[in-house]
Amino acid sequence: MAIQEIKSKINDNKQEKERKLLSTALHLFSEKGIKKTSIQDIVHDAGIAKGTFYLYFKDKYELQDVLLAKTSHEFFSNACKEANKYHFDRLDDKIIFIIDSIIDALIARPNILKFIQKNLSLGLYSEKLTDLLDSEELGIKELFINEVKEKDIPLEYPEMTLFMIIELVSSTVFTSIVEKQPLPIEEFKPHLYKTIRLLINEKLEK
Amino acid sequence: MAIQEIKSKINDNKQEKERKLLSTALHLFSEKGIKKTSIQDIVHDAGIAKGTFYLYFKDKYELQDVLLAKTSHEFFSNACKEANKYHFDRLDDKIIFIIDSIIDALIARPNILKFIQKNLSLGLYSEKLTDLLDSEELGIKELFINEVKEKDIPLEYPEMTLFMIIELVSSTVFTSIVEKQPLPIEEFKPHLYKTIRLLINEKLEK
Amino acid sequence: MAIQEIKSKINDNKQEKERKLLSTALHLFSEKGIKKTSIQDIVHDAGIAKGTFYLYFKDKYELQDVLLAKTSHEFFSNACKEANKYHFDRLDDKIIFIIDSIIDALIARPNILKFIQKNLSLGLYSEKLTDLLDSEELGIKELFINEVKEKDIPLEYPEMTLFMIIELVSSTVFTSIVEKQPLPIEEFKPHLYKTIRLLINEKLEK
Amino acid sequence: MAIQEIKSKINDNKQEKERKLLSTALHLFSEKGIKKTSIQDIVHDAGIAKGTFYLYFKDKYELQDVLLAKTSHEFFSNACKEANKYHFDRLDDKIIFIIDSIIDALIARPNILKFIQKNLSLGLYSEKLTDLLDSEELGIKELFINEVKEKDIPLEYPEMTLFMIIELVSSTVFTSIVEKQPLPIEEFKPHLYKTIRLLINEKLEK
DNA sequence: TATGAATGAGGGTTCATTCAT
DNA sequence: GATGAATGAACCCTCATTCAT
């Protein structure tokens, strides 16, 4: 076997270990909460030795950060892929479709929502994402900016608008799904979507 | 000394202990973070015996919940009091004044912001507030609803609008102050306030 | 029961715990060495809970320091008591008697010698001794100084002479007993005692 | 390249690795103490693989023993070399010159002194020295014995005298430099040197 | 010879909680 | 109600050591 092959095999093995730790941790964090999940639990369920954990992560919280960014990012990524299957005349329709997909996905996995809490926006803005983002796929950020330009939507600072939309969604949806406050999610959706349209089509005479 | 007086003194003593625990805990939570603050630390700094803690709170997290609601509420309460010193012709001006006061107060105490995180809205919506709210003071909620009615502002669901404003502020301001993302707070303020005006004066022809 | 009594009972209990920890630790340190003795071992053998250890000592090494001073001191203390039973015309005879007693005691407990190593002088000079020394008993230090004065022994700096004698004994005896270098202890003794006499009766024409 | 050369190169490489391990370990032991220095630390700083350590030493303590003997020996070796540059009429002057050189060297490197502790005499008496001593250089031991003979100094057991001088120095100097007890080293020196003269020129009429 | 990823035993330490006083 | 000494489970983390490459 060539040295090249050996090295790549070792590398594969390492990646596999890291992947296993991440997926096991996500499962446990969602199931029992971060506080009640110990490193012991994670390595036990992952079938990995205790010491090995520290070869990959400094502590539970570094793992948590990576996981938050990664998981949130996946929600955006999946929803965008889904949206790209269809054609939308209007940007607001497309954005709301994406957000609606994400909300439905969150409803379907309430435990993961409890893990993400109000930090969905990390999926777009976390610094931990650098590894994941060298993929050439178009995220919601690029999509939004591009379409604003193409369709001549009169937004002064589209990045800022998107940021506020995402934070608004992230924050209200968590409260609505988990605490059913101020309304259960299905009743809340129309209010939220109306507001999103407002933000995208801002026409403030001032 | 009359029995009454003795009882009231004992009661005072109890309230004093609880108050001491709360203030000490807030200080420690802000300074070192919740995770790194132990009950030991709290009772030590508060000058209270270990066992006594459990006469007042089930555990650290019950105390944390109370503290989150209480502290957030104080920010709103102070800002409202300040606003009531002046006269505002427009509701959006008044709301933005209040929110600006709160943001400035948060900037001044970044450690407390780190404790509150994105949960500022607990100051309005937490169930732990029942004790605090039997005061007859007008909060921002009542203020908002009343003025919408008085001034005939065409908002279909004013409660919903306020909820979204608060969550939007809570979420974006934390990120902006703590991580200076996407803009430092002073640069971000104009964008935020423009959006708040938009939400209050919504005129979406649809 | 009066509060006084209760408090003193608690105090007795605490002293008893500390005593137990010290004696157990000495036994284990002598038997297996410090490095191989864990706090677990100590509390286990002492029949005390793990957490309790930390109420009395910061760590294994604080305990070790106390123990070194205490144990060394006992050797001196016992030897002095023994010497005081007899009358000596000469100071050098008395000092050598004391040192001979100590050496014999060390020979009898080689494990304890391995623990003390070359630090026998801590029994006279350690700062950890303050607790033990408020006893009014005359140590070798006072004994030496007093007799030098009384007997007009022409020593310029008796403290310094004693210090060097003690360090010399401490250092050579360890090597001689443990490693039988350069001679086994019984053969080495005469050389050592001759040197001690020399130091006490210094008559250096210079 | 001739096989000879290759072999010698490999050998050089090996010696280089061992040398590197020793020097790195000495540095770490001095800096952080033995207990807090792990094999991990040593190989990391030495730039050598973990497994490789075990090709050279059984464990940290074997390395420590070698290092103690080696380092102590160097102090004697350097001081003797220095002394040989000059001519001394009297043996006691020469010995005191050597010891003074050693003490000054120790003062200059207090961390190394903390590592050596009271074991300076290992530089003369350790069994680990066999490798180093097949050099034909005259050590202090040979020097002392020879001169006693040559100068007809009336010492019955010169080896014993030297042993006691070395142990006395080793023990007192450590305490004096590190703990400044009973006197700081510079003030202690005259007392020590006076005693050394006494031992060399013993004239106890008894 | 040299490597360094993986191991998992074992250490120190913390801490919420109890309970006799 | 108040105390704080004692507990011991549970944690994190380090580390010497192994072994396939």
PDB file of N, CA and C (backbone and C1' of nucleotides) in Angstrom, chain A residues 6 38-40 50 54, chain F residues 11-15 21:
ATOM      1  N   ILE A   6      -2.236   5.084   2.737  1.00  0.00           N
ATOM      2  CA  ILE A   6      -2.279   4.913   4.193  1.00  0.00           C
ATOM      3  C   ILE A   6      -2.729   6.202   4.859  1.00  0.00           C
ATOM      4  N   SER A  38     -23.266  14.598  29.355  1.00  0.00           N
ATOM      5  CA  SER A  38     -21.853  14.683  29.704  1.00  0.00           C
ATOM      6  C   SER A  38     -21.003  14.138  28.558  1.00  0.00           C
ATOM      7  N   ILE A  39     -19.748  14.488  28.593  1.00  0.00           N
ATOM      8  CA  ILE A  39     -18.830  13.947  27.589  1.00  0.00           C
ATOM      9  C   ILE A  39     -18.824  12.432  27.690  1.00  0.00           C
ATOM     10  N   GLN A  40     -18.927  11.963  28.910  1.00  0.00           N
ATOM     11  CA  GLN A  40     -19.011  10.511  29.110  1.00  0.00           C
ATOM     12  C   GLN A  40     -20.136   9.913  28.283  1.00  0.00           C
ATOM     13  N   LYS A  50     -12.806   7.737  25.822  1.00  0.00           N
ATOM     14  CA  LYS A  50     -12.947   9.046  26.437  1.00  0.00           C
ATOM     15  C   LYS A  50     -11.865  10.013  25.966  1.00  0.00           C
ATOM     16  N   TYR A  54     -10.998  14.357  23.223  1.00  0.00           N
ATOM     17  CA  TYR A  54     -10.185  15.571  23.346  1.00  0.00           C
ATOM     18  C   TYR A  54      -9.212  15.746  22.191  1.00  0.00           C
TER      19      TYR A  54
ATOM     20  P    DC F  11     -22.066  12.401  35.039  1.00  0.00           P
ATOM     21  O5'  DC F  11     -20.865  13.398  34.759  1.00  0.00           O
ATOM     22  C5'  DC F  11     -21.028  14.775  35.106  1.00  0.00           C
ATOM     23  C4'  DC F  11     -19.682  15.403  35.323  1.00  0.00           C
ATOM     24  C3'  DC F  11     -18.704  15.169  34.186  1.00  0.00           C
ATOM     25  O3'  DC F  11     -18.914  16.179  33.214  1.00  0.00           O
ATOM     26  C1'  DC F  11     -17.632  15.054  36.359  1.00  0.00           C
ATOM     27  P    DC F  12     -18.235  16.051  31.838  1.00  0.00           P
ATOM     28  O5'  DC F  12     -16.815  16.594  32.284  1.00  0.00           O
ATOM     29  C5'  DC F  12     -16.697  17.890  32.864  1.00  0.00           C
ATOM     30  C4'  DC F  12     -15.246  18.131  33.172  1.00  0.00           C
ATOM     31  C3'  DC F  12     -14.374  18.103  31.929  1.00  0.00           C
ATOM     32  O3'  DC F  12     -13.473  19.197  32.019  1.00  0.00           O
ATOM     33  C1'  DC F  12     -13.588  16.500  33.495  1.00  0.00           C
ATOM     34  P    DC F  13     -12.741  19.645  30.678  1.00  0.00           P
ATOM     35  O5'  DC F  13     -11.388  18.839  30.841  1.00  0.00           O
ATOM     36  C5'  DC F  13     -10.700  18.962  32.077  1.00  0.00           C
ATOM     37  C4'  DC F  13      -9.643  17.909  32.148  1.00  0.00           C
ATOM     38  C3'  DC F  13      -8.863  17.738  30.852  1.00  0.00           C
ATOM     39  O3'  DC F  13      -7.609  18.360  31.086  1.00  0.00           O
ATOM     40  C1'  DC F  13      -9.342  15.644  31.927  1.00  0.00           C
ATOM     41  P    DT F  14      -6.461  18.387  30.053  1.00  0.00           P
ATOM     42  O5'  DT F  14      -5.352  17.477  30.731  1.00  0.00           O
ATOM     43  C5'  DT F  14      -5.382  17.315  32.139  1.00  0.00           C
ATOM     44  C4'  DT F  14      -4.569  16.101  32.513  1.00  0.00           C
ATOM     45  C3'  DT F  14      -3.349  15.897  31.630  1.00  0.00           C
ATOM     46  O3'  DT F  14      -2.272  15.637  32.524  1.00  0.00           O
ATOM     47  C1'  DT F  14      -4.614  13.910  31.701  1.00  0.00           C
ATOM     48  P    DC F  15      -0.823  15.771  32.111  1.00  0.00           P
ATOM     49  O5'  DC F  15      -0.462  14.254  31.815  1.00  0.00           O
ATOM     50  C5'  DC F  15      -0.800  13.320  32.834  1.00  0.00           C
ATOM     51  C4'  DC F  15      -0.643  11.933  32.304  1.00  0.00           C
ATOM     52  C3'  DC F  15       0.450  11.831  31.254  1.00  0.00           C
ATOM     53  O3'  DC F  15       1.522  11.188  31.891  1.00  0.00           O
ATOM     54  C1'  DC F  15      -1.526  10.619  30.620  1.00  0.00           C
ATOM     55  P    DT F  21      -2.913  -1.440   9.833  1.00  0.00           P
ATOM     56  O5'  DT F  21      -1.787  -0.439   9.364  1.00  0.00           O
ATOM     57  C5'  DT F  21      -2.001   0.953   9.517  1.00  0.00           C
ATOM     58  C4'  DT F  21      -0.711   1.663   9.289  1.00  0.00           C
ATOM     59  C3'  DT F  21      -0.029   1.329   7.961  1.00  0.00           C
ATOM     60  O3'  DT F  21      -0.213   2.405   7.060  1.00  0.00           O
ATOM     61  C1'  DT F  21       1.513   1.615   9.771  1.00  0.00           C
TER      62       DT F  21
END
